[in-house]
């Protein structure tokens, strides 16, 4: 199949919407990362998402809506806290887990009785959802396991020839996937950190629980609330190893352990003294910038042929928790602590 490259003109938006209505897959820009969209109510279209990405069938998808009213038909109940959060953060990079309505095919939710819903703020995403007239199931538009795509070129590199079209909306603003929060039960539970931070959520609804899987490896057969969190993920071909420590300690560790094709992925401004080639992903104290650049940097590491990628460990403050969560999975949980 030839993958069409579309822009954000009204004609191209109509084309994207028509392809979606016809059960095809279209990669669309959102404020988080590019999504691989299909009509969420068409189970065959949704099934083809799993095939195109090579995604495990037990990893449920997020359903994207273009207007708040669309929520009512997809879920059985909207808890008060969800209403408050929607008011505060929708449209935006927050996904909430609700009890699912029967109209949502079970393949979308991997047979769970719940469904993840997000209302994106990106104007092109919203226009495409609304022009198609259907909610769109859309995981990240990458080959499963590889770093998420933050540009149309990243999508093309992964999925060219496997999907009907890619809509180019430029680089994504946030750069990491949405925050996933379960609003079921008594205490809301953070399943995946993202652009909407824990403190932003807590400022609206009070204390929330952070699922242990956010920062810790789960036992192989443990039941995980968010199935996506159990996989090695977001990973380049290079072996990623996180180094937790000051710029000086990171630099001397890398220099002492450098082998052939070892690269560093460090914070901007902390490159001096490194004896190996390096990439950067934002300044140490700028978590938003790190989020915006981390996936591009991981993809770049493959392009330059890095075999080992020693990576400066980000802080877990604010959006940093999302960056840490993704890098931890890219590193298959291998962190070396350099401070005493
Ligand atoms: P992606 O679409 O690649 O951004 O991944 C979607 C994330 O949302 C994965 O981590 C899923 O496990 C999670 N998710 C989707 N639906 C549900 C659900 N019903 N319950 C819990 N987690 C979900
Ligand atoms: Mg993904």
Coordinates of C-alpha atoms and ligand atoms in Angstrom, one line a residue:
X1 CA 0.0 0.0 0.0
X2 CA 1.2 3.5 -0.7
X3 CA 1.0 5.7 2.3
X4 CA -0.3 9.2 1.4
X5 CA 1.3 12.2 2.9
X6 CA -1.4 14.8 3.9
X7 CA -1.1 18.3 5.2
X8 CA -3.5 20.3 7.4
X9 CA -5.5 21.9 4.5
X10 CA -9.3 21.6 4.7
X11 CA -9.2 19.3 1.7
X12 CA -6.6 17.0 3.2
X13 CA -8.5 16.9 6.5
X14 CA -11.6 15.8 4.5
X15 CA -9.4 13.1 2.8
X16 CA -8.2 11.9 6.2
X17 CA -11.7 11.8 7.5
X18 CA -13.0 9.8 4.5
X19 CA -10.2 7.3 4.8
X20 CA -11.1 6.8 8.5
X21 CA -14.8 6.4 7.7
X22 CA -13.8 3.7 5.2
X23 CA -12.0 1.7 7.9
X24 CA -8.5 2.8 7.0
X25 CA -5.6 3.8 9.3
X26 CA -4.4 7.4 9.4
X27 CA -1.5 8.7 11.5
X28 CA -2.5 12.1 13.0
X29 CA -0.6 14.8 14.9
X30 CA -1.7 15.4 18.5
X31 CA -0.1 17.6 21.2
X32 CA 1.5 14.5 22.9
X33 CA 2.9 12.2 20.1
X34 CA 1.5 11.1 16.7
X35 CA -1.4 8.7 17.0
X36 CA -2.3 5.9 14.6
X37 CA -6.0 6.4 14.3
X38 CA -9.0 4.2 13.3
X39 CA -12.7 4.4 13.8
X40 CA -13.0 3.2 17.4
X41 CA -16.5 1.7 16.7
X42 CA -15.3 -0.4 13.7
X43 CA -13.7 -3.6 15.2
X44 CA -12.0 -4.6 11.9
X45 CA -10.4 -1.2 11.5
X46 CA -9.2 -1.4 15.2
X47 CA -7.9 -4.9 14.6
X48 CA -5.7 -3.5 11.8
X49 CA -4.0 -1.1 14.2
X50 CA -2.6 -4.0 16.2
X51 CA -1.4 -5.6 13.0
X52 CA 0.3 -2.4 11.6
X53 CA 2.1 -1.7 14.9
X54 CA 2.8 -5.3 15.9
X55 CA 1.1 -4.4 19.2
X56 CA 0.2 -7.2 21.7
X57 CA -3.5 -7.8 21.7
X58 CA -3.7 -7.4 25.5
X59 CA -2.6 -3.8 25.4
X60 CA -5.8 -1.6 25.2
X61 CA -6.1 1.5 23.1
X62 CA -7.1 5.1 24.0
X63 CA -10.3 6.4 22.4
X64 CA -10.0 10.1 21.2
X65 CA -13.1 12.4 21.2
X66 CA -13.4 15.7 19.4
X67 CA -16.2 17.2 21.6
X68 CA -17.0 16.6 25.3
X69 CA -20.5 15.4 24.5
X70 CA -19.0 12.3 22.7
X71 CA -18.0 11.0 26.1
X72 CA -21.6 10.2 27.1
X73 CA -22.2 7.5 24.5
X74 CA -18.9 5.7 25.2
X75 CA -19.0 5.3 29.0
X76 CA -21.7 4.1 31.5
X77 CA -20.9 6.6 34.2
X78 CA -19.0 9.8 34.7
X79 CA -17.7 10.2 38.3
X80 CA -17.7 13.7 39.8
X81 CA -13.9 13.8 39.9
X82 CA -13.8 13.0 36.2
X83 CA -16.1 15.9 35.6
X84 CA -13.8 18.2 37.6
X85 CA -10.7 17.0 35.8
X86 CA -12.3 17.3 32.4
X87 CA -13.2 20.9 33.2
X88 CA -9.6 21.6 34.3
X89 CA -7.6 19.7 31.7
X90 CA -9.7 18.9 28.6
X91 CA -9.0 19.3 25.9
X92 CA -5.5 18.3 26.7
X93 CA -3.0 15.5 27.4
X94 CA -5.0 13.7 30.1
X95 CA -6.6 10.2 29.5
X96 CA -9.1 8.9 32.0
X97 CA -10.3 5.3 32.4
X98 CA -14.1 4.8 32.7
X99 CA -16.5 1.9 32.7
X100 CA -17.1 1.1 29.1
X101 CA -20.3 1.2 27.2
X102 CA -21.3 -1.8 25.0
X103 CA -20.9 0.2 21.8
X104 CA -17.1 0.2 22.3
X105 CA -15.8 -3.1 20.7
X106 CA -13.9 -5.3 23.2
X107 CA -10.8 -5.3 21.0
X108 CA -10.4 -1.6 21.8
X109 CA -10.2 -2.3 25.5
X110 CA -8.4 -5.7 25.3
X111 CA -11.5 -7.3 26.8
X112 CA -11.4 -5.1 29.9
X113 CA -14.8 -3.7 31.0
X114 CA -13.2 -0.2 31.0
X115 CA -12.2 2.2 28.3
X116 CA -9.5 4.9 28.2
X117 CA -10.8 8.3 26.8
X118 CA -8.9 11.4 25.8
X119 CA -10.0 14.7 24.4
X120 CA -6.9 16.1 22.6
X121 CA -6.3 19.9 22.2
X122 CA -4.4 19.8 19.0
X123 CA -6.5 21.6 16.4
X124 CA -5.7 19.2 13.5
X125 CA -6.5 16.1 15.7
X126 CA -9.8 17.7 16.7
X127 CA -10.7 18.7 13.1
X128 CA -10.0 15.1 11.9
X129 CA -12.1 13.5 14.7
X130 CA -15.0 15.9 14.1
X131 CA -14.8 15.6 10.3
X132 CA -14.9 11.8 10.5
X133 CA -17.8 11.9 12.9
X134 CA -16.5 9.0 14.9
X135 CA -14.4 8.6 18.0
X136 CA -10.9 7.5 17.1
X137 CA -8.9 4.7 18.7
X138 CA -5.3 5.8 18.5
X139 CA -2.2 4.4 20.1
X140 CA 1.2 6.0 19.3
X141 CA 2.0 5.7 15.6
X142 CA 5.2 3.7 16.0
X143 CA 6.2 0.1 15.6
X144 CA 5.4 -1.4 19.0
X145 CA 8.3 -1.2 21.3
X146 CA 10.2 1.5 19.5
X147 CA 10.4 5.2 20.7
X148 CA 7.1 7.1 20.1
X149 CA 6.9 9.3 17.1
X150 CA 7.0 13.1 17.6
X151 CA 7.2 14.1 13.9
X152 CA 5.6 12.9 10.7
X153 CA 9.0 11.6 9.5
X154 CA 9.3 9.3 12.6
X155 CA 5.9 7.8 11.6
X156 CA 7.0 7.4 8.0
X157 CA 10.2 5.7 9.1
X158 CA 8.2 3.1 11.1
X159 CA 4.9 2.6 9.2
X160 CA 5.4 3.6 5.5
X161 CA 3.5 1.2 3.3
X162 CA 1.5 -0.2 6.2
X163 CA -1.1 2.6 6.7
X164 CA -3.3 4.7 4.4
X165 CA -2.0 8.1 5.3
X166 CA 0.1 10.4 7.5
X167 CA -1.1 13.9 8.3
X168 CA 1.8 16.2 8.9
X169 CA 1.2 18.6 11.7
X170 CA 4.9 19.4 12.5
X171 CA 6.6 18.5 15.8
X172 CA 4.5 17.6 18.8
X173 CA 4.3 20.2 21.6
X174 CA 4.5 17.9 24.7
X175 CA 6.6 15.1 23.2
X176 CA 5.5 12.3 25.6
X177 CA 2.2 10.4 25.7
X178 CA -0.8 11.5 27.8
X179 CA -1.1 11.1 31.5
X180 CA -3.3 8.0 32.1
X181 CA -5.5 8.2 35.3
X182 CA -8.1 5.7 36.5
X183 CA -11.1 7.6 37.9
X184 CA -12.8 4.3 39.1
X185 CA -12.8 3.4 42.7
X186 CA -12.4 5.6 45.8
X187 CA -8.9 7.0 45.1
X188 CA -7.9 8.0 41.6
X189 CA -4.8 6.1 40.4
X190 CA -2.1 7.4 38.1
X191 CA -1.3 4.6 35.6
X192 CA 1.1 6.5 33.3
X193 CA 2.6 9.9 34.0
X194 CA 2.5 12.5 31.1
X195 CA 2.0 16.1 30.3
X196 CA -0.6 16.7 33.0
X197 CA 1.5 16.3 36.2
X198 CA 0.6 14.7 39.6
X199 CA 0.6 18.1 41.3
X200 CA -1.7 19.6 38.6
X201 CA -4.2 16.8 39.1
X202 CA -3.9 17.0 42.9
X203 CA -4.6 20.7 42.9
X204 CA -8.0 19.9 41.4
X205 CA -9.1 16.7 43.2
X206 CA -6.7 16.2 46.1
X207 CA -4.4 13.2 46.7
X208 CA -4.1 10.5 44.2
X209 CA -2.4 7.1 44.2
X210 CA 0.6 6.5 42.0
X211 CA 0.6 2.9 40.6
X212 CA 3.8 1.1 41.6
X213 CA 4.4 0.2 37.9
X214 CA 5.1 3.9 37.1
X215 CA 8.5 3.7 38.7
X216 CA 9.2 0.0 39.4
X217 CA 9.5 -3.2 37.4
X218 CA 6.6 -5.6 38.0
X219 CA 7.0 -9.3 38.3
X220 CA 6.5 -11.0 35.0
X221 CA 3.1 -12.5 35.8
X222 CA 1.8 -9.7 38.1
X223 CA -1.5 -8.2 37.1
X224 CA -0.8 -4.6 36.0
X225 CA -3.6 -2.0 36.0
X226 CA -2.3 -0.5 32.8
X227 CA -1.2 -3.4 30.6
X228 CA 1.0 -1.1 28.4
X229 CA 3.3 -0.4 31.4
X230 CA 4.6 -4.0 31.6
X231 CA 6.4 -4.1 28.3
X232 CA 10.0 -3.0 27.5
X233 CA 9.1 0.0 25.6
X234 CA 10.1 3.2 23.9
X235 CA 13.4 1.6 23.1
X236 CA 16.0 2.2 20.5
X237 CA 18.2 -0.7 19.2
X238 CA 21.0 0.6 21.4
X239 CA 21.3 -0.7 24.9
X240 CA 20.2 2.2 27.1
X241 CA 21.7 2.5 30.6
X242 CA 20.5 5.2 32.9
X243 CA 23.2 7.0 35.0
X244 CA 21.8 8.8 38.1
X245 CA 24.2 11.4 39.4
X246 CA 25.8 14.8 38.8
X247 CA 27.3 15.9 35.5
X248 CA 30.8 15.2 36.7
X249 CA 30.0 11.7 38.0
X250 CA 28.1 10.8 34.8
X251 CA 31.0 12.1 32.6
X252 CA 33.7 10.2 34.5
X253 CA 31.6 7.0 34.6
X254 CA 31.0 7.1 30.8
X255 CA 34.7 7.9 30.0
X256 CA 35.8 5.0 32.2
X257 CA 33.4 2.5 30.7
X258 CA 33.4 3.6 27.0
X259 CA 33.6 0.8 24.4
X260 CA 33.2 0.8 20.7
X261 CA 30.0 2.6 19.5
X262 CA 29.3 3.9 23.0
X263 CA 27.4 7.2 23.0
X264 CA 26.2 9.5 25.7
X265 CA 22.7 11.0 25.9
X266 CA 23.2 13.8 28.4
X267 CA 21.6 17.1 29.4
X268 CA 22.3 20.1 27.3
X269 CA 25.4 22.0 28.6
X270 CA 26.8 18.9 30.3
X271 CA 28.8 17.6 27.3
X272 CA 32.2 19.0 28.2
X273 CA 34.8 16.4 29.2
X274 CA 33.0 13.5 27.5
X275 CA 35.4 11.3 25.4
X276 CA 32.6 9.6 23.5
X277 CA 30.2 11.2 21.0
X278 CA 27.0 12.5 22.5
X279 CA 23.4 13.5 21.9
X280 CA 21.4 15.8 24.3
X281 CA 17.8 16.0 25.4
X282 CA 17.2 19.4 27.1
X283 CA 18.7 21.0 30.1
X284 CA 18.9 19.2 33.5
X285 CA 16.3 21.5 35.1
X286 CA 14.0 21.9 32.2
X287 CA 11.6 18.9 32.3
X288 CA 9.3 20.2 29.5
X289 CA 12.2 20.5 27.1
X290 CA 13.4 17.0 28.0
X291 CA 9.9 15.6 27.3
X292 CA 9.9 17.4 23.9
X293 CA 13.2 15.9 22.8
X294 CA 13.6 12.5 24.5
X295 CA 12.0 10.3 21.8
X296 CA 13.7 12.1 19.0
X297 CA 17.1 11.7 20.7
X298 CA 16.4 7.9 21.2
X299 CA 15.6 7.6 17.5
X300 CA 18.7 9.6 16.6
X301 CA 20.8 7.2 18.6
X302 CA 19.8 4.4 16.2
X303 CA 20.6 6.6 13.2
X304 CA 24.1 7.2 14.4
X305 CA 24.6 3.5 15.1
X306 CA 25.0 3.7 18.9
X307 CA 25.3 0.3 20.5
X308 CA 25.5 1.5 24.1
X309 CA 23.7 4.7 25.1
X310 CA 24.7 6.0 28.6
X311 CA 21.8 8.3 29.5
X312 CA 21.7 11.0 32.2
X313 CA 18.8 10.1 34.5
X314 CA 16.1 12.8 34.7
X315 CA 14.5 14.0 37.9
X316 CA 11.0 12.8 38.8
X317 CA 9.7 16.3 39.3
X318 CA 6.7 17.6 37.3
X319 CA 6.8 16.3 33.7
X320 CA 10.1 14.8 34.6
X321 CA 8.2 11.8 36.1
X322 CA 7.0 11.0 32.6
X323 CA 10.4 11.4 31.1
X324 CA 11.9 9.1 33.8
X325 CA 9.1 6.6 33.3
X326 CA 9.8 6.3 29.5
X327 CA 13.6 6.2 29.9
X328 CA 13.3 3.6 32.6
X329 CA 11.5 1.3 30.2
X330 CA 13.8 2.2 27.3
X331 CA 16.6 1.0 29.7
X332 CA 14.7 -2.1 30.7
X333 CA 14.9 -0.7 34.3
X334 CA 18.8 -0.7 34.3
X335 CA 19.8 2.3 36.5
X336 CA 23.3 2.8 37.9
X337 CA 23.3 5.1 41.0
X338 CA 26.6 7.1 41.0
X339 CA 26.1 9.2 44.2
X340 CA 27.2 7.9 47.6
Ligands
LIG1 P1 -0.6 4.1 23.8 O1 -1.9 4.1 23.1 O2 0.5 3.4 23.1 O3 -0.3 5.5 24.2 O4 -0.8 3.3 25.1 C1 -2.1 3.5 25.8 C2 -1.8 3.3 27.3 O5 -3.1 3.4 28.0 C3 -1.3 1.9 27.6 O6 -0.3 2.0 28.6 C4 -2.5 1.1 28.1 O7 -2.2 0.1 28.9 C5 -3.3 2.2 28.7 N1 -4.8 1.9 28.7 C6 -5.6 2.0 27.7 N2 -6.8 1.5 28.0 C7 -6.8 1.2 29.3 C8 -7.7 0.7 30.2 N3 -9.0 0.4 29.9 N4 -7.3 0.4 31.5 C9 -6.0 0.7 31.9 N5 -5.1 1.2 31.0 C10 -5.5 1.4 29.8
LIG2 MG1 2.6 3.6 22.6

